[in-house]
Short mmCIF file of C-alpha atoms and ligand atoms in Angstrom, two decimals:
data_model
loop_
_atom_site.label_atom_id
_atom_site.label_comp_id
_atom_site.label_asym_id
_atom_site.label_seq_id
_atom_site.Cartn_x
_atom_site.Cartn_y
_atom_site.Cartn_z
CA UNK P 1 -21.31 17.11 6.44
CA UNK P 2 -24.21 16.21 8.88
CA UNK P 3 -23.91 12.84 10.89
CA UNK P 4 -26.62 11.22 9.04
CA UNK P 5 -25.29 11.53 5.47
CA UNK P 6 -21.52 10.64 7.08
CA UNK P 7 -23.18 7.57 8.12
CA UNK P 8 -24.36 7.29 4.56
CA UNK P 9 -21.25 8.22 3.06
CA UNK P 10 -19.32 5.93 4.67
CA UNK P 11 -21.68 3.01 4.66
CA UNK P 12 -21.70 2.92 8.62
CA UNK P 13 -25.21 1.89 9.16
CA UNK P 14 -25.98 -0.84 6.88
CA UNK P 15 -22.74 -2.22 7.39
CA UNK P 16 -22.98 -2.69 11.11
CA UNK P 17 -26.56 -4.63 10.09
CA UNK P 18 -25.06 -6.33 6.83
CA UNK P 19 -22.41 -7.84 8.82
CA UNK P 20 -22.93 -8.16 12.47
CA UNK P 21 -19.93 -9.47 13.29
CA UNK P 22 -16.35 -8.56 13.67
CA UNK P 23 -13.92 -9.09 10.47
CA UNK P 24 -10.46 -11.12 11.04
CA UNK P 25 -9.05 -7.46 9.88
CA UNK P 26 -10.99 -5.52 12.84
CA UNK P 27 -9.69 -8.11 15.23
CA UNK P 28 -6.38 -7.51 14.49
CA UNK P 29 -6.48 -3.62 15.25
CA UNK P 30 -8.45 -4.26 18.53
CA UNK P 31 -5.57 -7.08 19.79
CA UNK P 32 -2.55 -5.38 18.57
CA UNK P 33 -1.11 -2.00 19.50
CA UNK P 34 -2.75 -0.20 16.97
CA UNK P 35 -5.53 2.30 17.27
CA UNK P 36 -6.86 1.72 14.04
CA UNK P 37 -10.05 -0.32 13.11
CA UNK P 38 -10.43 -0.95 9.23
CA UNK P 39 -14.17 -1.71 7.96
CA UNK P 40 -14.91 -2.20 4.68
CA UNK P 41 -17.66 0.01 3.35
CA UNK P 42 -17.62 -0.83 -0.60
CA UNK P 43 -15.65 -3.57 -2.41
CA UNK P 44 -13.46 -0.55 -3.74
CA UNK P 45 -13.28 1.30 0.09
CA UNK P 46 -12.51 0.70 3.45
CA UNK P 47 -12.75 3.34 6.41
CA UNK P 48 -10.03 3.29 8.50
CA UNK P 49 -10.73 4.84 11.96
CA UNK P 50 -8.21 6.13 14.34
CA UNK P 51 -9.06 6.38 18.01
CA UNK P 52 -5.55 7.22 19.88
CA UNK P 53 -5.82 7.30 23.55
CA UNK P 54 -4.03 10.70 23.16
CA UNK P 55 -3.53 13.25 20.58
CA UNK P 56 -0.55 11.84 18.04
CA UNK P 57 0.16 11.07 14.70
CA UNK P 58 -1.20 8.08 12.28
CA UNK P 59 1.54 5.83 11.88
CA UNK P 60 1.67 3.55 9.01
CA UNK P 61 4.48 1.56 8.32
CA UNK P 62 5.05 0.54 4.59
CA UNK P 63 6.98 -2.56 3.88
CA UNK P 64 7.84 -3.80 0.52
CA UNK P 65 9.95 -6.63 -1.53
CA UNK P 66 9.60 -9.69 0.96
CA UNK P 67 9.56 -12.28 -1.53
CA UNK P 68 8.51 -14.80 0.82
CA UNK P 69 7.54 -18.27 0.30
CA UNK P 70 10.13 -19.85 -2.15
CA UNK P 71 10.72 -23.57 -0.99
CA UNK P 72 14.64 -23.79 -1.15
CA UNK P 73 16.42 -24.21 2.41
CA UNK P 74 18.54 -21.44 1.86
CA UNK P 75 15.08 -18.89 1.06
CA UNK P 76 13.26 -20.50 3.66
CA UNK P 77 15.79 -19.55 6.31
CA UNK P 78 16.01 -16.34 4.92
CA UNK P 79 12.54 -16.00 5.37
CA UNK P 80 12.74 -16.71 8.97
CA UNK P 81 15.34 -14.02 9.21
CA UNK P 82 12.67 -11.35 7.42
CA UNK P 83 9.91 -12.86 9.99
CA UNK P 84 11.86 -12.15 13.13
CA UNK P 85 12.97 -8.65 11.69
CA UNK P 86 9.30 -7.37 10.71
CA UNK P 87 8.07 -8.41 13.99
CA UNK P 88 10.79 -6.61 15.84
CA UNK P 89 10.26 -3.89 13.50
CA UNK P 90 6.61 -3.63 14.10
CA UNK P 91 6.89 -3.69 18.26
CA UNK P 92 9.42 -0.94 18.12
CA UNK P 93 7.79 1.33 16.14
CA UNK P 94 4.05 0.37 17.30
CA UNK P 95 2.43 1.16 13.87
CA UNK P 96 -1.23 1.79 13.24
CA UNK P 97 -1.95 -0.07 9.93
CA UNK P 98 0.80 -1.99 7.67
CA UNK P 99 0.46 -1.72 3.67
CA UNK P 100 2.94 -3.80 2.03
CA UNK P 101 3.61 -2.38 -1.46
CA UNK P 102 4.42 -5.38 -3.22
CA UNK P 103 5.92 -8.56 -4.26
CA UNK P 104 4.61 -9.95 -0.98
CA UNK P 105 5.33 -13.31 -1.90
CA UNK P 106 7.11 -15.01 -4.59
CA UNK P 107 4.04 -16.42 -6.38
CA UNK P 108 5.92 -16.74 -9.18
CA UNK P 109 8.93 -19.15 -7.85
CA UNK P 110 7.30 -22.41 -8.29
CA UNK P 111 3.91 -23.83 -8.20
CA UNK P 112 5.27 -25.18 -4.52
CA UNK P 113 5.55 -21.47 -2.89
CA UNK P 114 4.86 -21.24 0.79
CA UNK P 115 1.96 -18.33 1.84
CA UNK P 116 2.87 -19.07 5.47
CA UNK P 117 3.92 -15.46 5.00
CA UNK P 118 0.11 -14.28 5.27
CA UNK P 119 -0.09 -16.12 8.71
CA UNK P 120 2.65 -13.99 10.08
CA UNK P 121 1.05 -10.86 9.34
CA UNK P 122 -2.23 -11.97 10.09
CA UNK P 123 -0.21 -12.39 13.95
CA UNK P 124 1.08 -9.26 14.16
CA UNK P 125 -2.02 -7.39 15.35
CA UNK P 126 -2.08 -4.97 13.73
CA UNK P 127 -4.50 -4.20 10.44
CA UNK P 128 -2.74 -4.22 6.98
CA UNK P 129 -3.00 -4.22 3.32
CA UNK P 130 -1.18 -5.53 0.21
CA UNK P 131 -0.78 -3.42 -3.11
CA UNK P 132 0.16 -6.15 -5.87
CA UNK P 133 3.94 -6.40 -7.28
CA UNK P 134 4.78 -8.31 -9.84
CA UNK P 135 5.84 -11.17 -8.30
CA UNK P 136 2.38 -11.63 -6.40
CA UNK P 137 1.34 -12.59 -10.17
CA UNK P 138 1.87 -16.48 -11.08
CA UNK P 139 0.76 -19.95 -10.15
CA UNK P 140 -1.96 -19.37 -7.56
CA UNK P 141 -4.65 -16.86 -9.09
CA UNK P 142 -4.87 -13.54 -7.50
CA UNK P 143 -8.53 -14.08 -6.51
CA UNK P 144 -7.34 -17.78 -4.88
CA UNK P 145 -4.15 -15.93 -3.43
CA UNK P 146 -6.40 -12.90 -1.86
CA UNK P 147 -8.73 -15.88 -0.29
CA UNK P 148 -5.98 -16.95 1.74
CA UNK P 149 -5.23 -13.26 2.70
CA UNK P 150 -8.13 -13.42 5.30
CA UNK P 151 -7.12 -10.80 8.12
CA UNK P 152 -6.09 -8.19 5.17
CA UNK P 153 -8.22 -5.42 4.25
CA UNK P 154 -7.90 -5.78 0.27
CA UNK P 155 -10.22 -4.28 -1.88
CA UNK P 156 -11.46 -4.27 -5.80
CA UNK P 157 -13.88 -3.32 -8.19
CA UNK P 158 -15.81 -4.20 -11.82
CA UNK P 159 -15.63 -2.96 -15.06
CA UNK P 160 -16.61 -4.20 -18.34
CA UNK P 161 -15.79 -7.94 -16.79
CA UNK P 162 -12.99 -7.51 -15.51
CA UNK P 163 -11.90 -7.43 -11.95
CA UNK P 164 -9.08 -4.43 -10.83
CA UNK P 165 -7.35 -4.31 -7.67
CA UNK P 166 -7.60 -0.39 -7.02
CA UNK P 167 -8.86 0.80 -3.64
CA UNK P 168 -8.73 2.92 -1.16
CA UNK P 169 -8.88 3.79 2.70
CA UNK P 170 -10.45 7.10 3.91
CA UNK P 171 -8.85 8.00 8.00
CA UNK P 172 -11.52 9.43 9.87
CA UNK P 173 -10.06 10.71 13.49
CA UNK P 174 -11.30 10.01 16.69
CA UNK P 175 -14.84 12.56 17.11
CA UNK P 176 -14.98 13.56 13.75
CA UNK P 177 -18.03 12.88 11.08
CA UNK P 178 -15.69 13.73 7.81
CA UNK P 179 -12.60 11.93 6.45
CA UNK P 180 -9.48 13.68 7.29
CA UNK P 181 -6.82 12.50 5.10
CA UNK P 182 -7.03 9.11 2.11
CA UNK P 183 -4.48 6.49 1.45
CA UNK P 184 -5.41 5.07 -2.67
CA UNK P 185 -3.68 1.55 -3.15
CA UNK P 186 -2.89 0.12 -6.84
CA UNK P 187 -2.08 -2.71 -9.11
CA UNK P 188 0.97 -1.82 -11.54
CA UNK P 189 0.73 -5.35 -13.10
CA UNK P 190 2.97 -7.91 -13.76
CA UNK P 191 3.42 -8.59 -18.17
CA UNK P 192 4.99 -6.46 -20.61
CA UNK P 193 3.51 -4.54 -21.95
CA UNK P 194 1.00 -3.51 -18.60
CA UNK P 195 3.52 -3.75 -16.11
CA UNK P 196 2.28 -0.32 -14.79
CA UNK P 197 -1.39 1.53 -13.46
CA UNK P 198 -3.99 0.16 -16.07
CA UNK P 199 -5.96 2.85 -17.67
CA UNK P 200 -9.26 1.02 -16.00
CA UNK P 201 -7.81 2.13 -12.45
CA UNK P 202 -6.85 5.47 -13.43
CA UNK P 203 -10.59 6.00 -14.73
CA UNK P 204 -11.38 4.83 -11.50
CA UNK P 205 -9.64 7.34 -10.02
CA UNK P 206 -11.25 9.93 -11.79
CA UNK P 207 -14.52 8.75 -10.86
CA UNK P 208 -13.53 8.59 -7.23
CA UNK P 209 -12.21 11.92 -7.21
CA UNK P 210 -15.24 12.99 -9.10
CA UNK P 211 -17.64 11.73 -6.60
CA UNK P 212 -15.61 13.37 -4.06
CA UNK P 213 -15.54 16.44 -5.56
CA UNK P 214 -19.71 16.41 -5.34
CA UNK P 215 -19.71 15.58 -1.61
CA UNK P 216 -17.26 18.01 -0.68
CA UNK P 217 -14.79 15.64 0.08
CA UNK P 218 -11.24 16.92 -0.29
CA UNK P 219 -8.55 14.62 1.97
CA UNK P 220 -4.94 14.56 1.05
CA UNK P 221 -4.16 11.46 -0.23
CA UNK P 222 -1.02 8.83 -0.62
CA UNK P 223 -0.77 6.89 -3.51
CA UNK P 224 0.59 3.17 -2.72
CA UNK P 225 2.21 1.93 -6.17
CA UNK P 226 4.89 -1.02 -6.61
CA UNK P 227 5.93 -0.46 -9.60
CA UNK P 228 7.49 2.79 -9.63
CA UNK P 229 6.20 6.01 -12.28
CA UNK P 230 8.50 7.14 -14.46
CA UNK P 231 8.98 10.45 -13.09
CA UNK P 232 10.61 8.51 -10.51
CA UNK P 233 13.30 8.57 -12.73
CA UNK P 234 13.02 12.02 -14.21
CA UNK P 235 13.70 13.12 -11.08
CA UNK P 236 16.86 11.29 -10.66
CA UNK P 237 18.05 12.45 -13.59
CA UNK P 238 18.05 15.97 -12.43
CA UNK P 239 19.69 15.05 -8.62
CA UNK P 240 16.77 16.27 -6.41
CA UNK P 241 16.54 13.06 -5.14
CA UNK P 242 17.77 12.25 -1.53
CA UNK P 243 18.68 8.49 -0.49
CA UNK P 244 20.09 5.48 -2.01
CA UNK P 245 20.14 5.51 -5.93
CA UNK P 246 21.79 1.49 -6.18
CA UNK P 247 20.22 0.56 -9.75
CA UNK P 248 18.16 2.00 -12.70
CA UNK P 249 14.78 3.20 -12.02
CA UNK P 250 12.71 0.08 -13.35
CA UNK P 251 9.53 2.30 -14.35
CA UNK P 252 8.67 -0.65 -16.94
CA UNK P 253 5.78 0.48 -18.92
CA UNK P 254 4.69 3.32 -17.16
CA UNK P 255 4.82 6.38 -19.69
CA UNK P 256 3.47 9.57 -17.46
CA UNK P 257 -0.22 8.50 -17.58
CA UNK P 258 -0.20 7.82 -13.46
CA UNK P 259 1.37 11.28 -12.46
CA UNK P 260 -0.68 13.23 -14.71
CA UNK P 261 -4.15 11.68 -13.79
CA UNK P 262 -1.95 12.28 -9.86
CA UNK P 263 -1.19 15.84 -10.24
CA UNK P 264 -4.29 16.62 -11.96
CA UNK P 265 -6.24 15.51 -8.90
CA UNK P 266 -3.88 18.21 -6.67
CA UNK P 267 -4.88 15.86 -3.90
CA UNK P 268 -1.84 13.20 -4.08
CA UNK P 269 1.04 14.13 -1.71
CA UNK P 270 3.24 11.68 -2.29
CA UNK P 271 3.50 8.15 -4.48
CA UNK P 272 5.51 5.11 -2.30
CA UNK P 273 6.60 2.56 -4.28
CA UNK P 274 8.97 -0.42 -4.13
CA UNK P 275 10.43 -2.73 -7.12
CA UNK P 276 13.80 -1.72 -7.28
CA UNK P 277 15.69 -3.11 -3.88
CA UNK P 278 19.17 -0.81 -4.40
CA UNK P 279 16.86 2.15 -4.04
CA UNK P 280 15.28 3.85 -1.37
CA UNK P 281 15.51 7.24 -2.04
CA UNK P 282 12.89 10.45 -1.83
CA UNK P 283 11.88 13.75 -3.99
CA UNK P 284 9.69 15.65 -5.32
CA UNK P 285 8.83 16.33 -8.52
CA UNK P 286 5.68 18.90 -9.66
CA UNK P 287 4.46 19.29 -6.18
CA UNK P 288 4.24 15.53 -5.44
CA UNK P 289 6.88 13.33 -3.31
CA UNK P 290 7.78 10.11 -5.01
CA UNK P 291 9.03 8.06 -2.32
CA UNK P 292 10.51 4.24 -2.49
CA UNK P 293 10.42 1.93 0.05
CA UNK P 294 13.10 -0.27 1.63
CA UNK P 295 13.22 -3.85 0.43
CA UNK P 296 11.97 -6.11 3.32
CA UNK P 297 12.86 -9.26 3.01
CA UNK P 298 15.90 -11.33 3.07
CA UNK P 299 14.64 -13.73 -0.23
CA UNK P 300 15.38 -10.64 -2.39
CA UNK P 301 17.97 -9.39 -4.30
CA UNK P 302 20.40 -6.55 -2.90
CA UNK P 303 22.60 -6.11 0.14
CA UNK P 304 20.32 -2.98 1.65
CA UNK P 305 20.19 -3.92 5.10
CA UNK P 306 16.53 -4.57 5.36
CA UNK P 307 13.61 -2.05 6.72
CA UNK P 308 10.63 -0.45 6.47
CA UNK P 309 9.16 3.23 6.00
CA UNK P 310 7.46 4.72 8.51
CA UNK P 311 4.70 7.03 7.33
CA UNK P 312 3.64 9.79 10.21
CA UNK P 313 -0.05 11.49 9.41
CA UNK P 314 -1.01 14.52 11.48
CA UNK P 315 -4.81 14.60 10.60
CA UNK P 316 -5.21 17.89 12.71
CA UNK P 317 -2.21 19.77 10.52
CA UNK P 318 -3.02 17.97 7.30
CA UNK P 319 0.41 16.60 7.35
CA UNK P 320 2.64 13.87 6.17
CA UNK P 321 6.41 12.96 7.44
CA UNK P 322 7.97 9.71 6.41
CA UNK P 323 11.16 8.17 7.90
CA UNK P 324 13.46 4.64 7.25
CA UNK P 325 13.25 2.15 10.10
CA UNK P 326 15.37 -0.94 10.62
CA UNK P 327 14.93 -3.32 13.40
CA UNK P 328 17.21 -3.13 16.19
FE1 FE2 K 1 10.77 -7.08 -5.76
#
């Protein structure tokens, strides 16, 4: 791909013109330890450039299951506890980019719920995103919840009226006009019976891998889901999973639709989800790892002591390695 139709491609350009100033989400990777700078190129697409000093892996750290914000003394302590912990967590393992895959807050808890949450990570310095759990869903509108997401890089798109929160982040490495590796983030929902990927976003996903497909774009890509696919469970079923199995696989009303539009694409690696706080285990099933999260906040149910995953991506090897972390 020549610079020019890179610069095209990814927007570069017109977007340095269109906005001509630095986003809250920029200004967190240039404060912060992280040598990642997120710019928004498309409402459904963000580039995500990585500028090390020296040669390493991308480190993303996935958190998941904070439930923050629930106005009861006992929650709100516990929410200090999960503060303190994901800060530690973040200066010890100096991650790039954060995506937190869901259930951020407990929107759903009263119409009372503290977002103070979103100020926290908006200190941390260092860029993030937020796929949407369930529990994002409920008094405060998605669009009027996103608002007050300000230093998050959160993307959507149209169709037939209707907003979907589908998007995706393309890693381009330091010196280098093409994208080396994609990270696709998605809305499972939150009401029976659509508490999994809507068939809007997984037409989406066609499109995007169509569109790739005709610019000769062909990244490895991570699939960010909070509700978990039901092959999730399959997989169980059959022991070649490694981790904690602490409660049934709550795959909701996911029926196979997500994997197969997944492994049809032969681009997704691996799926990390969240949802279900006794698990935190990893596998693969067809040629794809499915890969939960640890629960990350104190609010939530479970007695996991509480974590994060850290996600390692070699964009010279074209290689993924993922790892628990706890604060210490
Ligand atoms: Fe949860």
């Amino acid at each position: 791909m020549e610079r020019r139709d890179f610069l095209r491609w990814t927007g570069t350009a017109s977007l340095a013109t269109a906005m001509g100033h630095v986003s809250a989400a920029e200004e967190a990777g240039a404060k912060g330890g992280s040598a990642a700078r997120v710019r928004q190129v498309e409402t459904d697409r963000f580039v995500l450039e990585f500028t090390p000093s020296a040669p390493r892996p991308l480190r993303i750290l996935q958190l998941t299951d904070t439930h923050f914000g629930t106005r009861e003394p006992k929650k709100r302590e516990s929410d200090q506890r999960s503060f303190a912990a994901i800060r530690t967590l973040v200066e010890q393992q100096c991650p790039d980019f954060l995506v937190h895959t869901g259930d951020f807050i407990n929107n759903d808890s009263s119409p009372l719920a503290s977002f103070e949450a979103i100020e926290v990570f908006d200190s941390l310095g260092v860029p993030w995103t937020h796929a949407l759990g369930n529990h994002d869903y409920g008094y405060r509108s998605i669009p009027a919840f996103r608002k007050l997401m300000k230093g998050a890089s959160l993307g959507e798109f149209q169709e037939s009226g209707g907003t979907h929160y589908a998007f995706r982040f393309d890693i381009v490495a330091a010196g280098q006009a093409e994208p080396a590796y994609s990270v696709f983030c998605f809305d499972s929902g939150f009401r029976e019976p659509n508490r999994r990927v809507s068939q809007p976003q997984l037409d989406w996903f066609g499109r995007q891998m169509a569109a790739d497909a005709e610019r000769g774009v062909k990244t490895s890509a991570l699939a960010m889901i909070h509700i978990p696919v039901i092959e999730f469970e399959k997989m169980r079923a059959v022991d070649l999973h490694k981790g904690n199995y602490g409660e049934n696989v709550c795959f909701d009303n996911d029926r196979g639709d997500t994997f197969a539009v997944f492994h049809k694409s032969r681009r997704v690696k691996a799926v990390f989800s969240g949802h279900d706080h006794k698990n935190d285990y990893c596998g693969t099933w067809e040629g794809i790892e499915l890969v939960y999260g640890r629960v990350g906040g104190w609010s939530a149910y479970g007695d996991l002591p509480r974590g994060g995953r850290l996600i390692e991506i070699d964009l010279a090897a074209n290689s993924y390695a993922h790892r628990l972390v706890f604060p210490t």
